[in-house]
Each structure stands twice: as structure tokens, then as C-alpha cells.
Amino acid sequence: MYKEPFGVKLDFETGIIENAKKLVRKLSDMKGYFLDEEAWKELVEKEDPVVYEVYAIEQEEKEGDLNFATTVLYPGKVGKEFFFTKGHYHAKADRAEIYFALKGKGGMLLQTPEGDAKFIEMEPGTIVYVPPYWAHRTVNTGNEPFIFLAIYPADAGHDYGTIKEKGFSKIVVEEDGKVVVKDNPKWKE
Ligand code: 6PG
Ligand code: NI
């Protein structure tokens, strides 16, 4: 009747959680996500790099339980745009989430269903509170893997469709060697 408690080890250097389920997202899995479609195609044909890996410890999708996962988001750019995660709303949209940055440099784009976006910078030690209803995407703005831990309700689920179709209203790009957050010219309301 009671579930068994457990402890697992997270390697701060690599982001790997022992016994976790590993998911790999390559650039070819992210067609249509980046602004510069030519640059995307060229890089996919050249080397199709891994953009990020997720190590997840997940429970049954039941209210009250918790999942956790690390993400290792690699450095890189498509055109001027920094590598990012697909981004999602939670399928149960009112489910919140906590992120804890462990290594590297980056940030999180968050967005309401109305398209109001925020960018929160993240460095090791930064904790980000993702409130209910906000879509979230992380961005690696540095030169080394950006690694963070996420803790989220087991019944949150992922709604990728809305973001895949509409994107975020903001993009994070490099301009003159600087990290710039600007309006997404392809944003569809
Ligand atoms: C979650 C978390 C997080 C996220 C990964 C990969 O709800 O599970 O937000 O673990 O899934 O960082 O990002 P995408 O799910 O957007 O591809
Ligand atoms: Ni999430």
C-alpha cells in the first residue's frame, strides 16, 4: 500500500541520474522550431548534433506524486539562435514546476497562453519557480553544457503541440557577442 522510498545519485558534472530513463533529442527531432530554417537544415545534414538529453525518474501519472529529471542542454546555435529545449505547457496546465540550475549558463523562457513572455537568467544555484499555466523552455547561452534539475507533479504531462505550432513570442540570439532576447518575427498569436 505504501510506495518504497529511495535515494539516487546525481552526478553534478555530467547531469546523469543513476537508474534514470534517458531521452535524447537531436537537432533533426526539432524541425520547425528554429527561426533560421536554412541553418537548421544545413546543420542537420552536416552533423545532426544532440541538442539535449533528459534523465528522468518518473512515477505513475497520479495526483500528489512527484517526478524529477535532469536536462543536459548542449551549447550551440542555429543561425544566431541559441540551442534550446522544445518547450511545453503541462498537459494538466495548472501544474507548477521547480527548476534548479547545476552547471553552465543559460536561462528560461516562460510564456502565458496569451503570449506574455519572460526570460529568467540561470546559473548554478538559480532556482526557478514555473507557476501554473506558464509554458517553459530552457536556453543554453554559454559554451559548455547547461545542466539543471526539474521537479514536477507526476500527473503534469507535456503539451508540446501549442509551442511546436506557435513557438514563443521571444527568441534568444547572439548579436555582436552578446545574449539578446528579442521579439520572435515568426510569432503567431
Ligand atoms: C518537465 C520538465 C523538464 C523538460 C526537459 C526537456 O516538465 O518534464 O519541464 O524535464 O521536460 O527540460 O524539455 P522539453 O520537455 O520541453 O523537451
Ligand atoms: Ni515542464
PDB file of C-alpha atoms and ligand atoms in Angstrom:
ATOM      1  CA  MET A   1       0.000   0.000   0.000  1.00  0.00           C
ATOM      2  CA  TYR A   2       2.886   2.398   0.703  1.00  0.00           C
ATOM      3  CA  LYS A   3       5.418   3.005  -2.036  1.00  0.00           C
ATOM      4  CA  GLU A   4       9.055   2.340  -1.300  1.00  0.00           C
ATOM      5  CA  PRO A   5      11.193   5.443  -0.625  1.00  0.00           C
ATOM      6  CA  PHE A   6      14.532   5.617  -2.419  1.00  0.00           C
ATOM      7  CA  GLY A   7      17.632   7.749  -2.881  1.00  0.00           C
ATOM      8  CA  VAL A   8      19.514   8.057  -6.151  1.00  0.00           C
ATOM      9  CA  LYS A   9      22.765   9.718  -7.072  1.00  0.00           C
ATOM     10  CA  LEU A  10      23.002  12.696  -9.414  1.00  0.00           C
ATOM     11  CA  ASP A  11      26.436  13.393 -10.870  1.00  0.00           C
ATOM     12  CA  PHE A  12      26.803  17.199 -10.826  1.00  0.00           C
ATOM     13  CA  GLU A  13      29.493  17.113 -13.530  1.00  0.00           C
ATOM     14  CA  THR A  14      27.590  15.088 -16.123  1.00  0.00           C
ATOM     15  CA  GLY A  15      23.984  15.607 -15.007  1.00  0.00           C
ATOM     16  CA  ILE A  16      23.390  11.852 -15.116  1.00  0.00           C
ATOM     17  CA  ILE A  17      20.981  10.395 -12.527  1.00  0.00           C
ATOM     18  CA  GLU A  18      21.602   6.725 -11.864  1.00  0.00           C
ATOM     19  CA  ASN A  19      18.859   4.317 -12.972  1.00  0.00           C
ATOM     20  CA  ALA A  20      17.053   7.113 -14.816  1.00  0.00           C
ATOM     21  CA  LYS A  21      15.293   6.780 -18.153  1.00  0.00           C
ATOM     22  CA  LYS A  22      17.351   8.569 -20.804  1.00  0.00           C
ATOM     23  CA  LEU A  23      15.841  10.552 -23.652  1.00  0.00           C
ATOM     24  CA  VAL A  24      17.931  12.068 -26.465  1.00  0.00           C
ATOM     25  CA  ARG A  25      16.781  14.981 -28.637  1.00  0.00           C
ATOM     26  CA  LYS A  26      18.777  15.537 -31.800  1.00  0.00           C
ATOM     27  CA  LEU A  27      18.512  18.605 -33.986  1.00  0.00           C
ATOM     28  CA  SER A  28      16.595  16.572 -36.593  1.00  0.00           C
ATOM     29  CA  ASP A  29      13.891  15.966 -33.945  1.00  0.00           C
ATOM     30  CA  MET A  30      13.312  19.732 -33.832  1.00  0.00           C
ATOM     31  CA  LYS A  31      12.143  20.557 -37.350  1.00  0.00           C
ATOM     32  CA  GLY A  32      10.281  23.854 -37.443  1.00  0.00           C
ATOM     33  CA  TYR A  33      11.468  25.002 -34.030  1.00  0.00           C
ATOM     34  CA  PHE A  34      14.264  27.369 -35.027  1.00  0.00           C
ATOM     35  CA  LEU A  35      13.882  30.668 -36.807  1.00  0.00           C
ATOM     36  CA  ASP A  36      16.542  30.095 -39.477  1.00  0.00           C
ATOM     37  CA  GLU A  37      15.259  27.038 -41.347  1.00  0.00           C
ATOM     38  CA  GLU A  38      18.172  27.031 -43.824  1.00  0.00           C
ATOM     39  CA  ALA A  39      20.727  26.998 -40.997  1.00  0.00           C
ATOM     40  CA  TRP A  40      18.748  24.199 -39.293  1.00  0.00           C
ATOM     41  CA  LYS A  41      18.780  22.071 -42.471  1.00  0.00           C
ATOM     42  CA  GLU A  42      22.472  22.659 -43.094  1.00  0.00           C
ATOM     43  CA  LEU A  43      23.455  21.653 -39.556  1.00  0.00           C
ATOM     44  CA  VAL A  44      21.178  18.586 -39.605  1.00  0.00           C
ATOM     45  CA  GLU A  45      22.751  17.428 -42.886  1.00  0.00           C
ATOM     46  CA  LYS A  46      26.274  18.155 -41.660  1.00  0.00           C
ATOM     47  CA  GLU A  47      26.255  16.523 -38.224  1.00  0.00           C
ATOM     48  CA  ASP A  48      22.747  16.408 -36.707  1.00  0.00           C
ATOM     49  CA  PRO A  49      24.067  17.211 -33.205  1.00  0.00           C
ATOM     50  CA  VAL A  50      22.426  16.123 -29.981  1.00  0.00           C
ATOM     51  CA  VAL A  51      20.720  19.260 -28.616  1.00  0.00           C
ATOM     52  CA  TYR A  52      19.777  17.836 -25.221  1.00  0.00           C
ATOM     53  CA  GLU A  53      19.423  14.728 -23.102  1.00  0.00           C
ATOM     54  CA  VAL A  54      16.954  14.153 -20.281  1.00  0.00           C
ATOM     55  CA  TYR A  55      17.469  11.711 -17.383  1.00  0.00           C
ATOM     56  CA  ALA A  56      14.088  11.159 -15.737  1.00  0.00           C
ATOM     57  CA  ILE A  57      12.808   9.272 -12.714  1.00  0.00           C
ATOM     58  CA  GLU A  58       9.066   9.134 -13.243  1.00  0.00           C
ATOM     59  CA  GLN A  59       6.159   7.703 -11.283  1.00  0.00           C
ATOM     60  CA  GLU A  60       2.703   6.684 -12.417  1.00  0.00           C
ATOM     61  CA  GLU A  61       0.655   9.704 -13.532  1.00  0.00           C
ATOM     62  CA  LYS A  62      -1.150  10.167 -10.249  1.00  0.00           C
ATOM     63  CA  GLU A  63      -2.146  13.306  -8.398  1.00  0.00           C
ATOM     64  CA  GLY A  64       0.073  14.044  -5.414  1.00  0.00           C
ATOM     65  CA  ASP A  65       3.177  12.215  -6.618  1.00  0.00           C
ATOM     66  CA  LEU A  66       6.364  13.812  -7.996  1.00  0.00           C
ATOM     67  CA  ASN A  67       8.729  13.231 -10.909  1.00  0.00           C
ATOM     68  CA  PHE A  68      12.204  14.628 -11.319  1.00  0.00           C
ATOM     69  CA  ALA A  69      14.638  14.869 -14.201  1.00  0.00           C
ATOM     70  CA  THR A  70      17.904  16.451 -15.176  1.00  0.00           C
ATOM     71  CA  THR A  71      18.426  18.002 -18.575  1.00  0.00           C
ATOM     72  CA  VAL A  72      21.831  18.342 -20.226  1.00  0.00           C
ATOM     73  CA  LEU A  73      21.385  21.064 -22.838  1.00  0.00           C
ATOM     74  CA  TYR A  74      24.401  21.300 -25.129  1.00  0.00           C
ATOM     75  CA  PRO A  75      25.956  24.566 -26.322  1.00  0.00           C
ATOM     76  CA  GLY A  76      25.354  25.544 -29.914  1.00  0.00           C
ATOM     77  CA  LYS A  77      23.403  27.768 -32.245  1.00  0.00           C
ATOM     78  CA  VAL A  78      21.155  27.500 -35.268  1.00  0.00           C
ATOM     79  CA  GLY A  79      21.949  30.673 -37.152  1.00  0.00           C
ATOM     80  CA  LYS A  80      22.028  33.278 -34.389  1.00  0.00           C
ATOM     81  CA  GLU A  81      19.633  31.396 -32.124  1.00  0.00           C
ATOM     82  CA  PHE A  82      20.991  29.507 -29.121  1.00  0.00           C
ATOM     83  CA  PHE A  83      20.137  25.819 -28.666  1.00  0.00           C
ATOM     84  CA  PHE A  84      17.002  25.317 -26.573  1.00  0.00           C
ATOM     85  CA  THR A  85      14.598  22.623 -25.388  1.00  0.00           C
ATOM     86  CA  LYS A  86      11.343  22.137 -27.315  1.00  0.00           C
ATOM     87  CA  GLY A  87       9.337  23.775 -24.560  1.00  0.00           C
ATOM     88  CA  HIS A  88       5.861  22.876 -23.411  1.00  0.00           C
ATOM     89  CA  TYR A  89       2.817  23.662 -21.353  1.00  0.00           C
ATOM     90  CA  HIS A  90       1.920  20.929 -18.929  1.00  0.00           C
ATOM     91  CA  ALA A  91      -0.924  18.767 -20.239  1.00  0.00           C
ATOM     92  CA  LYS A  92      -2.604  19.493 -16.926  1.00  0.00           C
ATOM     93  CA  ALA A  93      -1.937  23.193 -17.446  1.00  0.00           C
ATOM     94  CA  ASP A  94      -2.279  24.193 -13.793  1.00  0.00           C
ATOM     95  CA  ARG A  95       0.671  22.069 -12.694  1.00  0.00           C
ATOM     96  CA  ALA A  96       3.682  24.083 -11.484  1.00  0.00           C
ATOM     97  CA  GLU A  97       7.338  23.079 -11.560  1.00  0.00           C
ATOM     98  CA  ILE A  98      10.692  23.888  -9.920  1.00  0.00           C
ATOM     99  CA  TYR A  99      13.998  24.098 -11.790  1.00  0.00           C
ATOM    100  CA  PHE A 100      17.398  24.121 -10.103  1.00  0.00           C
ATOM    101  CA  ALA A 101      20.451  25.059 -12.183  1.00  0.00           C
ATOM    102  CA  LEU A 102      23.541  22.923 -11.577  1.00  0.00           C
ATOM    103  CA  LYS A 103      26.133  23.740 -14.235  1.00  0.00           C
ATOM    104  CA  GLY A 104      26.758  26.066 -17.153  1.00  0.00           C
ATOM    105  CA  LYS A 105      24.933  29.176 -18.176  1.00  0.00           C
ATOM    106  CA  GLY A 106      21.511  29.722 -19.636  1.00  0.00           C
ATOM    107  CA  GLY A 107      18.019  30.821 -18.935  1.00  0.00           C
ATOM    108  CA  MET A 108      14.366  30.024 -19.149  1.00  0.00           C
ATOM    109  CA  LEU A 109      11.763  31.490 -21.471  1.00  0.00           C
ATOM    110  CA  LEU A 110       8.300  31.371 -19.939  1.00  0.00           C
ATOM    111  CA  GLN A 111       5.052  32.296 -21.587  1.00  0.00           C
ATOM    112  CA  THR A 112       1.376  32.579 -20.723  1.00  0.00           C
ATOM    113  CA  PRO A 113      -1.301  31.293 -23.129  1.00  0.00           C
ATOM    114  CA  GLU A 114      -1.825  34.965 -24.135  1.00  0.00           C
ATOM    115  CA  GLY A 115       1.806  35.172 -25.278  1.00  0.00           C
ATOM    116  CA  ASP A 116       3.294  37.282 -22.487  1.00  0.00           C
ATOM    117  CA  ALA A 117       6.880  36.087 -22.230  1.00  0.00           C
ATOM    118  CA  LYS A 118       9.591  36.359 -19.599  1.00  0.00           C
ATOM    119  CA  PHE A 119      13.261  35.373 -19.719  1.00  0.00           C
ATOM    120  CA  ILE A 120      14.930  34.387 -16.456  1.00  0.00           C
ATOM    121  CA  GLU A 121      18.717  34.014 -16.409  1.00  0.00           C
ATOM    122  CA  MET A 122      20.071  30.872 -14.791  1.00  0.00           C
ATOM    123  CA  GLU A 123      23.484  29.982 -13.389  1.00  0.00           C
ATOM    124  CA  PRO A 124      24.499  27.266 -10.930  1.00  0.00           C
ATOM    125  CA  GLY A 125      22.393  27.785  -7.810  1.00  0.00           C
ATOM    126  CA  THR A 126      19.484  29.557  -9.504  1.00  0.00           C
ATOM    127  CA  ILE A 127      16.090  28.138  -8.591  1.00  0.00           C
ATOM    128  CA  VAL A 128      13.254  29.000 -10.968  1.00  0.00           C
ATOM    129  CA  TYR A 129       9.614  28.725 -10.000  1.00  0.00           C
ATOM    130  CA  VAL A 130       7.435  27.879 -13.000  1.00  0.00           C
ATOM    131  CA  PRO A 131       3.905  28.886 -11.993  1.00  0.00           C
ATOM    132  CA  PRO A 132       0.786  27.017 -13.147  1.00  0.00           C
ATOM    133  CA  TYR A 133      -0.218  27.742 -16.790  1.00  0.00           C
ATOM    134  CA  TRP A 134       3.183  29.027 -17.987  1.00  0.00           C
ATOM    135  CA  ALA A 135       4.901  27.297 -20.910  1.00  0.00           C
ATOM    136  CA  HIS A 136       8.631  26.870 -20.323  1.00  0.00           C
ATOM    137  CA  ARG A 137      11.730  26.400 -22.477  1.00  0.00           C
ATOM    138  CA  THR A 138      15.377  26.480 -21.395  1.00  0.00           C
ATOM    139  CA  VAL A 139      18.135  28.039 -23.483  1.00  0.00           C
ATOM    140  CA  ASN A 140      21.897  27.442 -23.311  1.00  0.00           C
ATOM    141  CA  THR A 141      23.608  30.824 -23.700  1.00  0.00           C
ATOM    142  CA  GLY A 142      27.079  29.571 -22.741  1.00  0.00           C
ATOM    143  CA  ASN A 143      29.926  27.490 -24.145  1.00  0.00           C
ATOM    144  CA  GLU A 144      29.542  24.358 -22.019  1.00  0.00           C
ATOM    145  CA  PRO A 145      26.610  22.037 -21.292  1.00  0.00           C
ATOM    146  CA  PHE A 146      23.863  23.753 -19.301  1.00  0.00           C
ATOM    147  CA  ILE A 147      22.621  21.272 -16.697  1.00  0.00           C
ATOM    148  CA  PHE A 148      19.604  21.596 -14.421  1.00  0.00           C
ATOM    149  CA  LEU A 149      17.230  19.535 -12.299  1.00  0.00           C
ATOM    150  CA  ALA A 150      13.452  19.825 -12.683  1.00  0.00           C
ATOM    151  CA  ILE A 151      10.861  18.612 -10.165  1.00  0.00           C
ATOM    152  CA  TYR A 152       7.260  18.393 -11.338  1.00  0.00           C
ATOM    153  CA  PRO A 153       3.945  16.762 -10.425  1.00  0.00           C
ATOM    154  CA  ALA A 154       3.701  13.177 -11.681  1.00  0.00           C
ATOM    155  CA  ASP A 155       0.389  13.949 -13.398  1.00  0.00           C
ATOM    156  CA  ALA A 156       1.603  17.173 -15.110  1.00  0.00           C
ATOM    157  CA  GLY A 157       2.263  15.610 -18.517  1.00  0.00           C
ATOM    158  CA  HIS A 158       3.545  17.557 -21.538  1.00  0.00           C
ATOM    159  CA  ASP A 159       1.643  19.540 -24.150  1.00  0.00           C
ATOM    160  CA  TYR A 160       4.168  20.148 -26.936  1.00  0.00           C
ATOM    161  CA  GLY A 161       1.642  20.879 -29.701  1.00  0.00           C
ATOM    162  CA  THR A 162       0.880  24.501 -28.894  1.00  0.00           C
ATOM    163  CA  ILE A 163       4.523  25.569 -28.751  1.00  0.00           C
ATOM    164  CA  LYS A 164       5.516  23.478 -31.786  1.00  0.00           C
ATOM    165  CA  GLU A 165       2.852  25.240 -33.790  1.00  0.00           C
ATOM    166  CA  LYS A 166       3.110  28.790 -32.432  1.00  0.00           C
ATOM    167  CA  GLY A 167       6.556  28.992 -30.840  1.00  0.00           C
ATOM    168  CA  PHE A 168       7.428  31.504 -28.148  1.00  0.00           C
ATOM    169  CA  SER A 169       6.835  35.220 -28.638  1.00  0.00           C
ATOM    170  CA  LYS A 170      10.518  35.842 -27.772  1.00  0.00           C
ATOM    171  CA  ILE A 171      13.751  34.365 -29.111  1.00  0.00           C
ATOM    172  CA  VAL A 172      17.227  34.313 -27.574  1.00  0.00           C
ATOM    173  CA  VAL A 173      20.016  35.121 -30.024  1.00  0.00           C
ATOM    174  CA  GLU A 174      23.649  36.151 -30.123  1.00  0.00           C
ATOM    175  CA  GLU A 175      24.296  39.604 -31.549  1.00  0.00           C
ATOM    176  CA  ASP A 176      27.775  41.190 -31.517  1.00  0.00           C
ATOM    177  CA  GLY A 177      28.867  38.564 -28.995  1.00  0.00           C
ATOM    178  CA  LYS A 178      26.018  39.426 -26.629  1.00  0.00           C
ATOM    179  CA  VAL A 179      22.972  37.471 -25.488  1.00  0.00           C
ATOM    180  CA  VAL A 180      19.876  39.301 -26.712  1.00  0.00           C
ATOM    181  CA  VAL A 181      16.231  38.452 -26.003  1.00  0.00           C
ATOM    182  CA  LYS A 182      14.016  39.853 -28.734  1.00  0.00           C
ATOM    183  CA  ASP A 183      10.600  39.561 -30.326  1.00  0.00           C
ATOM    184  CA  ASN A 184      10.123  36.487 -32.482  1.00  0.00           C
ATOM    185  CA  PRO A 185       9.351  37.710 -36.007  1.00  0.00           C
ATOM    186  CA  LYS A 186       7.563  34.407 -36.713  1.00  0.00           C
ATOM    187  CA  TRP A 187       5.400  34.517 -33.584  1.00  0.00           C
ATOM    188  CA  LYS A 188       1.800  33.568 -34.303  1.00  0.00           C
ATOM    189  CA  GLU A 189      -0.771  34.816 -31.805  1.00  0.00           C
TER     190      GLU A 189
HETATM  191  C1  6PG B   1       9.197  18.534 -17.457  1.00  0.00           C
HETATM  192  C2  6PG B   1      10.356  19.482 -17.335  1.00  0.00           C
HETATM  193  C3  6PG B   1      11.696  19.102 -17.984  1.00  0.00           C
HETATM  194  C4  6PG B   1      11.690  19.125 -19.514  1.00  0.00           C
HETATM  195  C5  6PG B   1      13.078  18.933 -20.142  1.00  0.00           C
HETATM  196  C6  6PG B   1      13.078  18.857 -21.667  1.00  0.00           C
HETATM  197  O1  6PG B   1       8.045  19.007 -17.347  1.00  0.00           O
HETATM  198  O2  6PG B   1       9.380  17.315 -17.615  1.00  0.00           O
HETATM  199  O3  6PG B   1       9.944  20.766 -17.706  1.00  0.00           O
HETATM  200  O4  6PG B   1      12.117  17.846 -17.516  1.00  0.00           O
HETATM  201  O5  6PG B   1      10.798  18.164 -20.000  1.00  0.00           O
HETATM  202  O6  6PG B   1      13.915  20.002 -19.767  1.00  0.00           O
HETATM  203  O7  6PG B   1      12.338  19.883 -22.246  1.00  0.00           O
HETATM  204  P1  6PG B   1      11.098  19.561 -23.213  1.00  0.00           P
HETATM  205  O8  6PG B   1      10.215  18.618 -22.464  1.00  0.00           O
HETATM  206  O9  6PG B   1      10.446  20.883 -23.438  1.00  0.00           O
HETATM  207  O10 6PG B   1      11.622  18.938 -24.450  1.00  0.00           O
HETATM  208 NI    NI B   2       7.657  21.057 -17.504  1.00  0.00          NI
END
